[in-house]
Coordinates of C-alpha atoms and ligand atoms in Angstrom, one line a residue:
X108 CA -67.9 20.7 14.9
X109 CA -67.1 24.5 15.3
X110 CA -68.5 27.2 13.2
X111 CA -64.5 28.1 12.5
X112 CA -63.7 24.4 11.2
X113 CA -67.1 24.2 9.1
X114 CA -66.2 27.3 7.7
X115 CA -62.5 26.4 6.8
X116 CA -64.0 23.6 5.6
X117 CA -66.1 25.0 3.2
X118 CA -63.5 27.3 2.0
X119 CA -61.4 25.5 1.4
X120 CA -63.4 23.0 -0.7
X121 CA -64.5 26.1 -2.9
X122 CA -61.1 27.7 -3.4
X123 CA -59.2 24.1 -4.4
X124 CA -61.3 24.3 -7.3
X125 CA -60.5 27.3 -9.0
X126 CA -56.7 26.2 -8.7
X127 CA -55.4 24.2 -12.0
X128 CA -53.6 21.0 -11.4
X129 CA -50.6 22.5 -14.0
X130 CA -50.4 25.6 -11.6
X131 CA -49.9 23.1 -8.9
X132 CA -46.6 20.7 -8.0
X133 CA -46.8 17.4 -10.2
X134 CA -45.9 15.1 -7.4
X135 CA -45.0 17.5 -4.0
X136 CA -48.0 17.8 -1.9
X137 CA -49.1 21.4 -1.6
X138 CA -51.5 23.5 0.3
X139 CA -55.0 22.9 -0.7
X140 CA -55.4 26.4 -0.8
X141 CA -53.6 28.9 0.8
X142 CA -50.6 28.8 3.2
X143 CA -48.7 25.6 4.0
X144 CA -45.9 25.2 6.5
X145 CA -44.6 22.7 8.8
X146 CA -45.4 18.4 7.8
X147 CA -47.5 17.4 11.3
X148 CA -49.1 14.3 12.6
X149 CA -46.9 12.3 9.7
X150 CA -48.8 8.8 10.3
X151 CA -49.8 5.1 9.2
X152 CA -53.4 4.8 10.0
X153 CA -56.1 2.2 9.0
X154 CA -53.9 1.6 6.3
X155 CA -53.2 4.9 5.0
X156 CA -50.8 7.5 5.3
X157 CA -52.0 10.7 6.7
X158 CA -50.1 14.3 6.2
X159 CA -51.3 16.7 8.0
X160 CA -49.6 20.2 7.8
X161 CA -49.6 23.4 9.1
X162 CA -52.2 25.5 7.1
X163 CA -53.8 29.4 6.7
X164 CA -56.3 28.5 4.2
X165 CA -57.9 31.9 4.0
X166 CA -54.0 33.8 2.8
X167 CA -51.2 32.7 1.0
X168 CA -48.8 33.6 4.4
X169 CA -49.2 32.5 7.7
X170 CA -51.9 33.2 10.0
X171 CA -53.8 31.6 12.9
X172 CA -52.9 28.0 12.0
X173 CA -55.3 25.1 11.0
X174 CA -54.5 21.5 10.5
X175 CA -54.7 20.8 6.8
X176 CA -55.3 17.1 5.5
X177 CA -54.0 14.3 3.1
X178 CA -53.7 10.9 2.6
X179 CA -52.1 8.5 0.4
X180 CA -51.8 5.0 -0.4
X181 CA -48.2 5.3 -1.9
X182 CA -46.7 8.5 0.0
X183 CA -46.7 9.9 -3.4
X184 CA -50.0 10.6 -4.9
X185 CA -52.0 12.4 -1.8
X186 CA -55.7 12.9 -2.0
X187 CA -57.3 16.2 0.6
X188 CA -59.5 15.5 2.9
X189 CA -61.1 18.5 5.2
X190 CA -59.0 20.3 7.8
X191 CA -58.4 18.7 10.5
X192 CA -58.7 21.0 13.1
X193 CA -58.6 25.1 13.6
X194 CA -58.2 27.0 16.4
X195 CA -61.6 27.1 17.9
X196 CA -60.7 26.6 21.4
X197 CA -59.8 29.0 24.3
X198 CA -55.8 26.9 24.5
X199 CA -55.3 27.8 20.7
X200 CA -57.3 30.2 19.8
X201 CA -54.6 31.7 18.0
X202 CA -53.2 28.7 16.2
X203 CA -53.2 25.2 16.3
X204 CA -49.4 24.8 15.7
X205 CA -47.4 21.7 15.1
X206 CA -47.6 17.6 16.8
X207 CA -47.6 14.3 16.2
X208 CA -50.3 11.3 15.8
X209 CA -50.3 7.8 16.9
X210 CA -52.8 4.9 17.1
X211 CA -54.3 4.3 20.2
X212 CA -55.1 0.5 21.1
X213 CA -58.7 1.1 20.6
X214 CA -58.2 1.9 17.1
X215 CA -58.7 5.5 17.6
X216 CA -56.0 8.3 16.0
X217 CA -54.6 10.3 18.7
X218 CA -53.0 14.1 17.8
X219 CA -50.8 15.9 20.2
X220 CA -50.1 19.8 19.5
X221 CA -49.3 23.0 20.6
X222 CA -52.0 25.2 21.2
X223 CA -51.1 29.2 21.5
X224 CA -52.7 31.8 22.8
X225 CA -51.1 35.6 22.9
X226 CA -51.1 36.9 25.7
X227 CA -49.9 40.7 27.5
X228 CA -47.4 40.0 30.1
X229 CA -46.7 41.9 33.2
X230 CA -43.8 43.7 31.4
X231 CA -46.6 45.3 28.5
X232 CA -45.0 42.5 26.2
X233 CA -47.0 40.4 23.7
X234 CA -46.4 36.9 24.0
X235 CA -47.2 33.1 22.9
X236 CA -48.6 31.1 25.5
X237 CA -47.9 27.3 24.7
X238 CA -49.3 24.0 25.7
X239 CA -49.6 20.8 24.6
X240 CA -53.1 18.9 23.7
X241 CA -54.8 16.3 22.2
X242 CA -57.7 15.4 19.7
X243 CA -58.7 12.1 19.2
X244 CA -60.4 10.8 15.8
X245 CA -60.8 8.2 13.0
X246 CA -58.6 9.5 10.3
X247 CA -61.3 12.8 8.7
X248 CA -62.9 14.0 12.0
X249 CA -61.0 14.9 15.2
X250 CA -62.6 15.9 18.8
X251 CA -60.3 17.9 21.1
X252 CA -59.8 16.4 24.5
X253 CA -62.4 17.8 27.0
X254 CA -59.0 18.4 29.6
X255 CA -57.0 20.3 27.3
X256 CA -54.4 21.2 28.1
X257 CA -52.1 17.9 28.9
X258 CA -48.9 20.2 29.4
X259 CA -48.7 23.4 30.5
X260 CA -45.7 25.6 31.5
X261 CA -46.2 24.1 35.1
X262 CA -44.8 20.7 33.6
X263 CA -41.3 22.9 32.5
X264 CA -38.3 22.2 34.4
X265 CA -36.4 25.3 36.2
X266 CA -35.4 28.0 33.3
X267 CA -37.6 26.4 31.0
X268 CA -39.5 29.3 28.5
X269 CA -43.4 28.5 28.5
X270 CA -43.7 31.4 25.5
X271 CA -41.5 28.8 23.6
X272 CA -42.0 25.4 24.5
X273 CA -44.0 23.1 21.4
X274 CA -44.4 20.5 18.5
X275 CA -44.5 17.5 20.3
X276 CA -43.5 14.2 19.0
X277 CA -45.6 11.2 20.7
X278 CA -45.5 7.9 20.6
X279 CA -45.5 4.2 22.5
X280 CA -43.0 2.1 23.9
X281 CA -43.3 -1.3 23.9
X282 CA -45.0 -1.6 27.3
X283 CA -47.6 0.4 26.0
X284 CA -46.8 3.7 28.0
X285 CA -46.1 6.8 26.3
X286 CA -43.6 9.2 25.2
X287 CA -43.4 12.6 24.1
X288 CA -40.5 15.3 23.3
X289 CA -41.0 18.5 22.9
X290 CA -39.1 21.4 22.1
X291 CA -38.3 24.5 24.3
X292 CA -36.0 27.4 25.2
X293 CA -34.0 27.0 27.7
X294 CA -33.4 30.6 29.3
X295 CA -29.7 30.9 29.7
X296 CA -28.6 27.8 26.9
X297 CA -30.7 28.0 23.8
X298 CA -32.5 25.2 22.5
X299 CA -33.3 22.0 24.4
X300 CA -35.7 18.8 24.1
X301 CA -37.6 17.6 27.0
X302 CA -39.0 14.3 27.2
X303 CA -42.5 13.4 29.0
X304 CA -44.2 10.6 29.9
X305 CA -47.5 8.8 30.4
X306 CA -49.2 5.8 31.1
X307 CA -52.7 6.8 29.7
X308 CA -51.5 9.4 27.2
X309 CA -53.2 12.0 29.2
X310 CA -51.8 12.6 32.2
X311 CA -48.2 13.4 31.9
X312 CA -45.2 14.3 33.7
X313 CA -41.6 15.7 32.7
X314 CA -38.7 13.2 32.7
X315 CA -35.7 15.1 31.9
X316 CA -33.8 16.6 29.0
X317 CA -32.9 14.8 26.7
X318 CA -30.6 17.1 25.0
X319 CA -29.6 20.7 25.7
X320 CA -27.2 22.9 23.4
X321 CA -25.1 25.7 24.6
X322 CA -25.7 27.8 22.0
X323 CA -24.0 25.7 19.8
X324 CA -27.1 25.1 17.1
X325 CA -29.1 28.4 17.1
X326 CA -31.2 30.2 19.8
X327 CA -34.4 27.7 19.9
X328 CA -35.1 24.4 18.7
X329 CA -38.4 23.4 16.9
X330 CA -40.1 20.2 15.7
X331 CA -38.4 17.6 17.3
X332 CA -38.2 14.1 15.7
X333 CA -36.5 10.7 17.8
X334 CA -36.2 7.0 16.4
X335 CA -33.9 4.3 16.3
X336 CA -32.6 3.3 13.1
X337 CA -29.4 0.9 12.0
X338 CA -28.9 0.6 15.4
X339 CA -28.4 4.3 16.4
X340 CA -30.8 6.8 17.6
X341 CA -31.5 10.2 15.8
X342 CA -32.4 13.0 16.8
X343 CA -33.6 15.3 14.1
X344 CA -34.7 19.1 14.9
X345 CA -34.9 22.2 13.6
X346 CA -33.2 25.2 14.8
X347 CA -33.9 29.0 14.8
X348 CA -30.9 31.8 13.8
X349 CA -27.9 29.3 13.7
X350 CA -24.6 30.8 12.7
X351 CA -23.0 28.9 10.1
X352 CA -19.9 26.5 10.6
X353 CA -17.5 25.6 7.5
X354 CA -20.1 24.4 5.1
X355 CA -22.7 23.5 7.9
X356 CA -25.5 25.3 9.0
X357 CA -26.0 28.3 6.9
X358 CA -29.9 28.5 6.6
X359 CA -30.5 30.4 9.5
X360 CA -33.4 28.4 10.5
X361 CA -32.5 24.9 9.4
X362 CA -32.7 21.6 10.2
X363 CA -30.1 19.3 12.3
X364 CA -29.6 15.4 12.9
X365 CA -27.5 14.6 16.0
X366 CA -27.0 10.2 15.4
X367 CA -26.0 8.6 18.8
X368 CA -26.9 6.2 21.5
X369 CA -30.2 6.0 23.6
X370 CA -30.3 4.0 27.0
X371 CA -34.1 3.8 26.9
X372 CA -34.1 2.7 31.1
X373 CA -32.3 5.5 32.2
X374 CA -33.8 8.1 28.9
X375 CA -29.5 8.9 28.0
X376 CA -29.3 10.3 25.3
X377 CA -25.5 10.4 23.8
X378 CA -25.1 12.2 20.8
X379 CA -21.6 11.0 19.1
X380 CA -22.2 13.3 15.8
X381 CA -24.4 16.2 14.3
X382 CA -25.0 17.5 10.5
X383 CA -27.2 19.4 8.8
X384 CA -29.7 17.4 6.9
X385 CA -29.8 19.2 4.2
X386 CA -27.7 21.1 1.9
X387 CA -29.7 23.1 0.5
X388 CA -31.9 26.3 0.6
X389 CA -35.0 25.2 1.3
X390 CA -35.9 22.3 3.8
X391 CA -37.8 22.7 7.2
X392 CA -39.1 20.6 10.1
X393 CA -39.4 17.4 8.9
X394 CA -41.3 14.4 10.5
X395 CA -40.8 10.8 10.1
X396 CA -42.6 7.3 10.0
X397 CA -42.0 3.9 10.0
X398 CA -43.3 2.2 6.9
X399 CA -45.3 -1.0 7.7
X400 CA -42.2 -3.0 5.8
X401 CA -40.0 -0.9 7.9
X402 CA -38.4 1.8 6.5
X403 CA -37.6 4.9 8.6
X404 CA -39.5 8.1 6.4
X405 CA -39.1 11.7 6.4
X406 CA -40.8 14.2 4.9
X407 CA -39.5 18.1 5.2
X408 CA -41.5 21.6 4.5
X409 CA -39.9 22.5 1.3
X410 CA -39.5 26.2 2.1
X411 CA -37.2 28.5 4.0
X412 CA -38.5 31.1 6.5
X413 CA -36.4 33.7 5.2
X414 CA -38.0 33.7 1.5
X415 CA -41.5 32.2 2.2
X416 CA -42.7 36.0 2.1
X417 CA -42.2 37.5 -1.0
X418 CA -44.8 36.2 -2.7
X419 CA -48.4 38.1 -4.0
X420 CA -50.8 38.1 -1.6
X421 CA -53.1 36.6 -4.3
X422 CA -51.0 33.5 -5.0
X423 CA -53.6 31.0 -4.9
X424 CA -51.1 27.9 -2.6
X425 CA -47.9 28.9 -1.1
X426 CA -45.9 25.7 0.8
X427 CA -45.4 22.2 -0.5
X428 CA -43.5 18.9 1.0
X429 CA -40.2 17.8 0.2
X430 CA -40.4 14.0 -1.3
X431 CA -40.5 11.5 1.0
X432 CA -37.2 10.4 1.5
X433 CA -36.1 6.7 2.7
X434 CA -33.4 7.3 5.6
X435 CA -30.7 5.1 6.8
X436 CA -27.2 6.1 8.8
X437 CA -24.0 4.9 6.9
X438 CA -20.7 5.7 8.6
X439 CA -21.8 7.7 10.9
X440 CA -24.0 9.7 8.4
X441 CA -28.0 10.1 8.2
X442 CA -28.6 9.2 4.2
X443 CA -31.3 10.2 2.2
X444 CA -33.0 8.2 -0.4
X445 CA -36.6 9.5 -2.5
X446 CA -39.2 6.7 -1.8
X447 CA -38.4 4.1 -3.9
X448 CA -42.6 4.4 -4.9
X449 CA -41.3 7.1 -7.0
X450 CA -39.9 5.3 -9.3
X451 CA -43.6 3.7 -10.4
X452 CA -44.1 7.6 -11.9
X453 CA -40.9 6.6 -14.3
X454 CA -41.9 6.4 -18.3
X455 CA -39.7 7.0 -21.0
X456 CA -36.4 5.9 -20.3
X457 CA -33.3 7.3 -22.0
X458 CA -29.8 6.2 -21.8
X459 CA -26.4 7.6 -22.6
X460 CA -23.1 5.7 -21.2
X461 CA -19.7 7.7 -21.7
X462 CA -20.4 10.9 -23.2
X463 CA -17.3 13.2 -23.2
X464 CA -17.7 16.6 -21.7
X465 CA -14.9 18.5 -22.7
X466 CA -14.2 22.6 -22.3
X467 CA -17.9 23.0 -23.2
X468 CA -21.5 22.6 -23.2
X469 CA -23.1 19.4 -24.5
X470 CA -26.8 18.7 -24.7
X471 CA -28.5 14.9 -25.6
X472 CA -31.5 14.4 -27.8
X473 CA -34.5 13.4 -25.4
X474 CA -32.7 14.6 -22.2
X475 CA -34.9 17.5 -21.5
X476 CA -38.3 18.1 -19.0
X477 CA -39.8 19.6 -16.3
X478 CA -40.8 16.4 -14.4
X479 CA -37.9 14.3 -14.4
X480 CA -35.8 11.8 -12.1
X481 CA -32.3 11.9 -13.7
X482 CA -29.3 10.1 -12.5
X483 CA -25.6 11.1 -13.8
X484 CA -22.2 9.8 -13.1
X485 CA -19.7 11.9 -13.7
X486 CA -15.8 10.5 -14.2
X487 CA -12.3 12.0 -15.2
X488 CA -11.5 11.1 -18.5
X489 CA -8.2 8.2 -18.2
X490 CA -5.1 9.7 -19.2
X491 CA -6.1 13.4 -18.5
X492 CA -6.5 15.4 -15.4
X493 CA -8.7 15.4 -12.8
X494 CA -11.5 18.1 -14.7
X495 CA -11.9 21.4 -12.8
X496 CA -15.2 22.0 -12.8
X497 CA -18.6 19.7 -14.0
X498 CA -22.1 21.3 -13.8
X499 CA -25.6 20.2 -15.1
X500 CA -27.9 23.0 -16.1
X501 CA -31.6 22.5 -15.7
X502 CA -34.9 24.1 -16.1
X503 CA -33.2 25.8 -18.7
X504 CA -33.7 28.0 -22.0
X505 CA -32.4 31.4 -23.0
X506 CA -33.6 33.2 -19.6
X507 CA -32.9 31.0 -17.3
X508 CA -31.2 27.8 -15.6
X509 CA -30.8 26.6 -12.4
X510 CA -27.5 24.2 -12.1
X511 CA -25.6 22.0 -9.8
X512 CA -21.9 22.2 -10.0
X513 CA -19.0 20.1 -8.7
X514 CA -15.6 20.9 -7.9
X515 CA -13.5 17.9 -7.3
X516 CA -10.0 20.2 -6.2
X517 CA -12.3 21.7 -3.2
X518 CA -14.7 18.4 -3.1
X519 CA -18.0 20.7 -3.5
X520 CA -21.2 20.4 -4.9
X521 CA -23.4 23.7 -5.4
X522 CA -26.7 24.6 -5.8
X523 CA -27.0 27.7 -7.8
X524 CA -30.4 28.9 -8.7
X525 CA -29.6 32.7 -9.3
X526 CA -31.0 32.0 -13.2
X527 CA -33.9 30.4 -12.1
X528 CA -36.5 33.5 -12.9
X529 CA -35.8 35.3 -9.4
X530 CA -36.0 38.9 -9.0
X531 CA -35.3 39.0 -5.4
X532 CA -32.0 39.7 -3.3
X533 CA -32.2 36.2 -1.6
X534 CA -29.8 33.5 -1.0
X535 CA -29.4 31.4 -4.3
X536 CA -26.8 29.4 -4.0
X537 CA -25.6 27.2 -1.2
X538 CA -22.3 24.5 -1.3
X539 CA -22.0 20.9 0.8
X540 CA -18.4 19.3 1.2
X541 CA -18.8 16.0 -0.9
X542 CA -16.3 12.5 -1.2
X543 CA -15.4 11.2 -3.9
X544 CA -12.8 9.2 -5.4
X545 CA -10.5 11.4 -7.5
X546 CA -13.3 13.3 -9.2
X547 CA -15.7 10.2 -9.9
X548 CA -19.9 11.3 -8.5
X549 CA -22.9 10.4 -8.7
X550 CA -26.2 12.8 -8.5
X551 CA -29.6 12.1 -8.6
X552 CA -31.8 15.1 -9.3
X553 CA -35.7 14.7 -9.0
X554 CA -37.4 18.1 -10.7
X555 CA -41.1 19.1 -10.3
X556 CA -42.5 22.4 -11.5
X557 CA -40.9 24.7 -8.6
X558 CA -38.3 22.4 -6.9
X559 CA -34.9 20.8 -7.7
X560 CA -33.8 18.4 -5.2
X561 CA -30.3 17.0 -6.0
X562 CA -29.2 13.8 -4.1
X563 CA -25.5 13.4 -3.6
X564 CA -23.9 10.3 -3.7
X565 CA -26.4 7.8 -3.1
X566 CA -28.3 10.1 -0.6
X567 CA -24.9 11.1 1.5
X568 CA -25.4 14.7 0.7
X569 CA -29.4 16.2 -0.3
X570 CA -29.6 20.0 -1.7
X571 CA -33.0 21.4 -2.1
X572 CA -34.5 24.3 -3.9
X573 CA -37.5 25.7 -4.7
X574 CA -38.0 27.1 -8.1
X575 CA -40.4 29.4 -9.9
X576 CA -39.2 28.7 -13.5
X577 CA -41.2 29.5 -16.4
X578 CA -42.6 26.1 -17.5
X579 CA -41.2 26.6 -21.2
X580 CA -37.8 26.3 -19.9
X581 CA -37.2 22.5 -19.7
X582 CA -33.7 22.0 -21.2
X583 CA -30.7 20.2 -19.8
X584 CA -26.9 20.5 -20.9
X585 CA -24.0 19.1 -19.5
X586 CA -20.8 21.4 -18.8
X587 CA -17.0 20.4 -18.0
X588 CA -13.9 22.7 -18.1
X589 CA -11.6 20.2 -18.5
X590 CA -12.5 17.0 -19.5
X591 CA -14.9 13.9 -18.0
X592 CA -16.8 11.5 -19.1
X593 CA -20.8 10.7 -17.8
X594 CA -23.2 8.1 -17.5
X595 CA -27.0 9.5 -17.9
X596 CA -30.3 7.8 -17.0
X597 CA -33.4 9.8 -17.3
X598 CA -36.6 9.0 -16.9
X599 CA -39.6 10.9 -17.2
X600 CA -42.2 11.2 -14.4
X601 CA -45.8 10.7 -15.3
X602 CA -48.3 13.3 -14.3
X603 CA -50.7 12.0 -11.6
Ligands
FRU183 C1 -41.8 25.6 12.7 C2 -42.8 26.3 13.5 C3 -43.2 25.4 14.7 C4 -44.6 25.9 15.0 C5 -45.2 26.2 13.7 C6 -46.1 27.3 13.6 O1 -41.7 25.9 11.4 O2 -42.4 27.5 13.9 O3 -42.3 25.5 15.8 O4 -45.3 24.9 15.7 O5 -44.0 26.4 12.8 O6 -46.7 27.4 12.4

């Protein structure tokens, strides 16, 4: 092992301790100490999931990138285990960034990433040199391939950009050869992803493209993800200063599903549809799996790039994980659904069936907390009109709130965290087009200590935010101008 993993290592295993677990997320994995970013490697191995994530264990912000560690039995509660890997290595010396992990027939865990070095180039300009390599281990201790690197700029095709070509996803197809994609900049178009091929999962060569945008979704693509699921293929990825369209695309760096059809003989890749995947503000490069009883998995960094700076330098953990959220595409759609283990962390249920909501606030006895999974169904009241305007206000007292609101004239949920203890000029608010049958919807909000994520409908829409709301502030209220009558289940999750 090198002297710069042993001494992450030890760091790291110092540092978690002075962090309390009440300072931490209640069920969102965090950074073990320091700076967390992208989910990598996402895996099912020797019966375990493993996270690993894109970590600067020494700072709070990003820096030369590690490979941090989890696993879990349940996707849910996550256990550290030492980094992974740092960049030790003349390919990535200056950061291991983000891949993938599969299981190799010999039982052995196989990593792919991008490895960057900076470089001077002939013009006097600094740059990132990126290629793609492996590290093979048993699930806590990973040795780099002696060959490194696998893929190089050499393996681009024409007008490809080696200074921004990474984050491959691997894996096997049934014949047991392999596949990668990875994503890169094409020169003149924008963001494209390249697929690769292998039959030893060392040697590999370029195929083709398997998508390329004109522009279309931002400037450069990042973390590719590609699976089958309900019998369409998806495509998810995550794109770099996209303008926004309508209500689509308005994070600047956010992340996109295209849903189509894959002819896996001739690698054609026909996206029919494209959407954001979520709604909200903060939601990043997310990676999937396939559960052993066959559900499709995703798991998103629960940050934005444009915010993820503001913080004290001596903030102990900056960057946590979205909840794992089941995924399925209905009509066309990708849905979202939080892990159904979730629901194991549900204690004290409370019940309230038709309360009226009318030109006011309305609170209910025991419908209050930090760590909650809450599900409402808001309806129009029979025999008055269609309400105007229904909100829920959370994470609440005299100070502050953070609500979701939804307008059934314009069919639009919101996201408004503006009251949520901010002091910054950022984005706090953020709006998805909704359905809904003349004003009747359902919302599911899961709340930790510093995130709200609201799922619309059954998963059809997801907004997420991050939150850094005084703890005290754990009320909930109900609001209506006009009139409507809801449904509420709320459960309280159990510390872990
Ligand atoms: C996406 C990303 C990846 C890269 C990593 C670096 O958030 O920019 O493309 O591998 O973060 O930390």
């Amino acid at each position: 092992m090198s002297q710069v993993l042993r001494d992450a290592r030890r760091y790291e295993e110092e540092k978690e301790k002075l962090i309390k677990a009440e300072d931490r997320p209640a069920f969102h994995l965090s950074a073990r100490v320091g700076w967390m970013n992208d989910p990598n490697g996402f895996s099912c191995y020797d019966g375990q999931y493993h996270m690993f994530y894109q970590y600067h264990p020494y700072d709070s912000h990003w820096g030369p990138m590690h490979w941090g560690h989890a696993v879990s039995e349940d996707l849910i509660h996550w256990s550290y285990l030492p980094a992974a890997m740092a960049p030790d290595r003349p390919y990535d010396r200056d950061g291991c960034y983000s891949g993938s992990a599969i299981t190799l027939e010999d039982g052995r865990q196989m990593l792919m990433y991008t490895g960057r070095t900076l470089i001077i180039d002939e013009d006097g300009v600094e740059q990132e040199v990126q290629t793609q390599n492996l590290a093979f281990g048993d699930g806590d201790n990973y040795v780099k391939y002696a060959r490194n690197p696998v893929i190089t700029g050499k393996d681009l095709p024409e007008g490809g950009n080696p200074y921004a070509f990474r984050d491959p996803m691997v894996w096997t197809e049934e014949d047991g050869t392999f596949r990668a994609v990875l994503a890169n900049q094409d020169v003149h178009h924008g963001g494209q992803i390249l697929l690769y091929r292998s039959e030893d999962g060392v040697h590999w060569s370029f195929v083709k493209p398997l998508i390329k945008d004109d522009h279309k979704l931002g400037q450069m693509w990042e973390c590719p993800a590609f699976f089958e699921l309900d019998g369409k293929y998806v495509l998810l990825a995550s794109a770099q200063d996209m303008l926004p369209s309508g209500l689509e695309y308005h994070n600047g760096n956010g992340t996109f599903c295209m849903i189509g059809s894959y002819n896996r003989e001739t690698c054609d890749f026909k996206p029919e549809r494209d959407h954001a995947i979520d709604y909200g503000i903060d939601f990043y490069a997310p990676q999937t799996i396939l559960t052993p009883d066959g559900r499709r998995v995703m798991i998103g960094w629960m940050q934005n790039w444009d915010t993820c700076n503001l913080h004290t330098k001596s903030t102990p953990w900056f960057g946590q994980m979205s909840i794992p959220r089941e995924l399925s595409v209905v009509n066309g759609r990708l849905y979202q659904k939080p892990v159904r283990e979730l629901e194991a962390l549900r204690t004290e249920p409370v019940r309230y069936r038709d309360v009226l909501v009318e030109d006011g606030e309305v609170t209910l006895a025991d419908v209050s907390g930090r760590l909650i999974d809450l599900e409402l169904e808001v309806e129009p009241v029979e025999g008055k009109e269609i309400y105007r305007k229904f909100a829920m206000r959370f994470a609440q007292n005299e100070t502050f709130h953070t609500g979701v609101s939804f307008r059934p004239y314009e069919s639009t949920v919101k996201i408004d965290r503006k009251f949520s203890g901010s002091r910054r000029a950022i984005i706090h608010q953020r709006r998805a087009e909704v359905s809904h049958d003349s004003g009747r919807l359902k919302l599911r909000l899961i709340l930790d200590r510093f995130s709200a994520e609201i799922f619309v409908n059954d998963g059809e829409k997801v907004l997420t935010a991050t939150i850094y709301t005084d703890a005290a502030a754990d009320g909930i209220s109900f609001v209506c101008s006009g009139a409507a009558k809801i449904n509420v289940t709320k459960y309280t999750l159990k510390e872990m």
